[in-house]
Amino acid sequence: MKKQKGISPELEKAISDLLKATMSDPTASLTDKSKIIDRALKLEQLKARISDDDWGAGFASDDDE
């Protein structure tokens, strides 16, 4: 089985659908809305890290020498 690099399209769609549903729900609390916005933002952060080949590269260098 080939390991997939990146975010699962199903996960992206699920978070997107949940965001739309929560924001359009008049009974959703501010806390509920804030939580789903936070999840969507975290997903975007992960996508940015995956697409940035240099992300985390600083841990491999030894600047103390």
mmCIF file of C-alpha atoms in Angstrom:
data_model
loop_
_atom_site.group_PDB
_atom_site.id
_atom_site.type_symbol
_atom_site.label_atom_id
_atom_site.label_comp_id
_atom_site.label_asym_id
_atom_site.label_seq_id
_atom_site.Cartn_x
_atom_site.Cartn_y
_atom_site.Cartn_z
ATOM 1 C CA MET A 1 0.000 0.000 0.000
ATOM 2 C CA LYS A 2 1.449 3.356 -1.067
ATOM 3 C CA LYS A 3 1.670 5.980 1.660
ATOM 4 C CA GLN A 4 -0.164 9.142 0.673
ATOM 5 C CA LYS A 5 1.563 12.485 1.096
ATOM 6 C CA GLY A 6 -0.849 15.229 1.928
ATOM 7 C CA ILE A 7 -4.262 15.626 3.415
ATOM 8 C CA SER A 8 -6.988 13.158 2.600
ATOM 9 C CA PRO A 9 -9.547 14.694 0.218
ATOM 10 C CA GLU A 10 -12.291 13.019 2.261
ATOM 11 C CA LEU A 11 -11.059 14.778 5.406
ATOM 12 C CA GLU A 12 -10.928 18.134 3.633
ATOM 13 C CA LYS A 13 -14.467 17.661 2.347
ATOM 14 C CA ALA A 14 -15.750 16.567 5.759
ATOM 15 C CA ILE A 15 -14.306 19.644 7.471
ATOM 16 C CA SER A 16 -15.591 21.901 4.708
ATOM 17 C CA ASP A 17 -19.084 20.404 4.937
ATOM 18 C CA LEU A 18 -19.061 20.658 8.730
ATOM 19 C CA LEU A 19 -17.963 24.304 8.516
ATOM 20 C CA LYS A 20 -20.799 25.142 6.105
ATOM 21 C CA ALA A 21 -23.399 23.287 8.165
ATOM 22 C CA THR A 22 -22.288 24.799 11.463
ATOM 23 C CA MET A 23 -22.162 28.353 10.157
ATOM 24 C CA SER A 24 -25.621 28.094 8.613
ATOM 25 C CA ASP A 25 -27.166 26.519 11.738
ATOM 26 C CA PRO A 26 -28.973 29.256 13.703
ATOM 27 C CA THR A 27 -28.907 27.085 16.841
ATOM 28 C CA ALA A 28 -25.137 26.514 16.787
ATOM 29 C CA SER A 29 -23.392 28.206 19.662
ATOM 30 C CA LEU A 30 -20.468 30.562 19.307
ATOM 31 C CA THR A 31 -18.335 27.860 20.912
ATOM 32 C CA ASP A 32 -19.399 25.335 18.260
ATOM 33 C CA LYS A 33 -18.649 27.815 15.490
ATOM 34 C CA SER A 34 -15.277 28.705 17.001
ATOM 35 C CA LYS A 35 -14.288 25.044 17.283
ATOM 36 C CA ILE A 36 -15.003 24.266 13.638
ATOM 37 C CA ILE A 37 -13.236 27.445 12.491
ATOM 38 C CA ASP A 38 -10.234 26.350 14.573
ATOM 39 C CA ARG A 39 -10.266 22.912 12.920
ATOM 40 C CA ALA A 40 -10.455 24.460 9.451
ATOM 41 C CA LEU A 41 -7.530 26.778 10.263
ATOM 42 C CA LYS A 42 -5.458 23.867 11.590
ATOM 43 C CA LEU A 43 -6.138 21.967 8.369
ATOM 44 C CA GLU A 44 -4.887 24.956 6.359
ATOM 45 C CA GLN A 45 -1.753 25.110 8.522
ATOM 46 C CA LEU A 46 -1.083 21.423 7.886
ATOM 47 C CA LYS A 47 -1.573 21.878 4.154
ATOM 48 C CA ALA A 48 0.909 24.775 4.178
ATOM 49 C CA ARG A 49 3.483 22.700 6.057
ATOM 50 C CA ILE A 50 3.113 19.768 3.684
ATOM 51 C CA SER A 51 3.597 21.974 0.628
ATOM 52 C CA ASP A 52 6.672 23.704 2.117
ATOM 53 C CA ASP A 53 9.633 21.389 1.513
ATOM 54 C CA ASP A 54 11.850 23.498 3.795
ATOM 55 C CA TRP A 55 9.477 23.345 6.772
ATOM 56 C CA GLY A 56 11.290 21.727 9.650
ATOM 57 C CA ALA A 57 14.598 21.651 7.768
ATOM 58 C CA GLY A 58 16.189 23.838 10.443
ATOM 59 C CA PHE A 59 16.057 20.934 12.871
ATOM 60 C CA ALA A 60 18.420 18.959 10.644
ATOM 61 C CA SER A 61 21.139 21.625 10.606
ATOM 62 C CA ASP A 62 23.640 22.041 13.411
ATOM 63 C CA ASP A 63 24.123 25.784 13.890
ATOM 64 C CA ASP A 64 25.962 25.390 17.208
ATOM 65 C CA GLU A 65 29.210 24.232 15.616
#
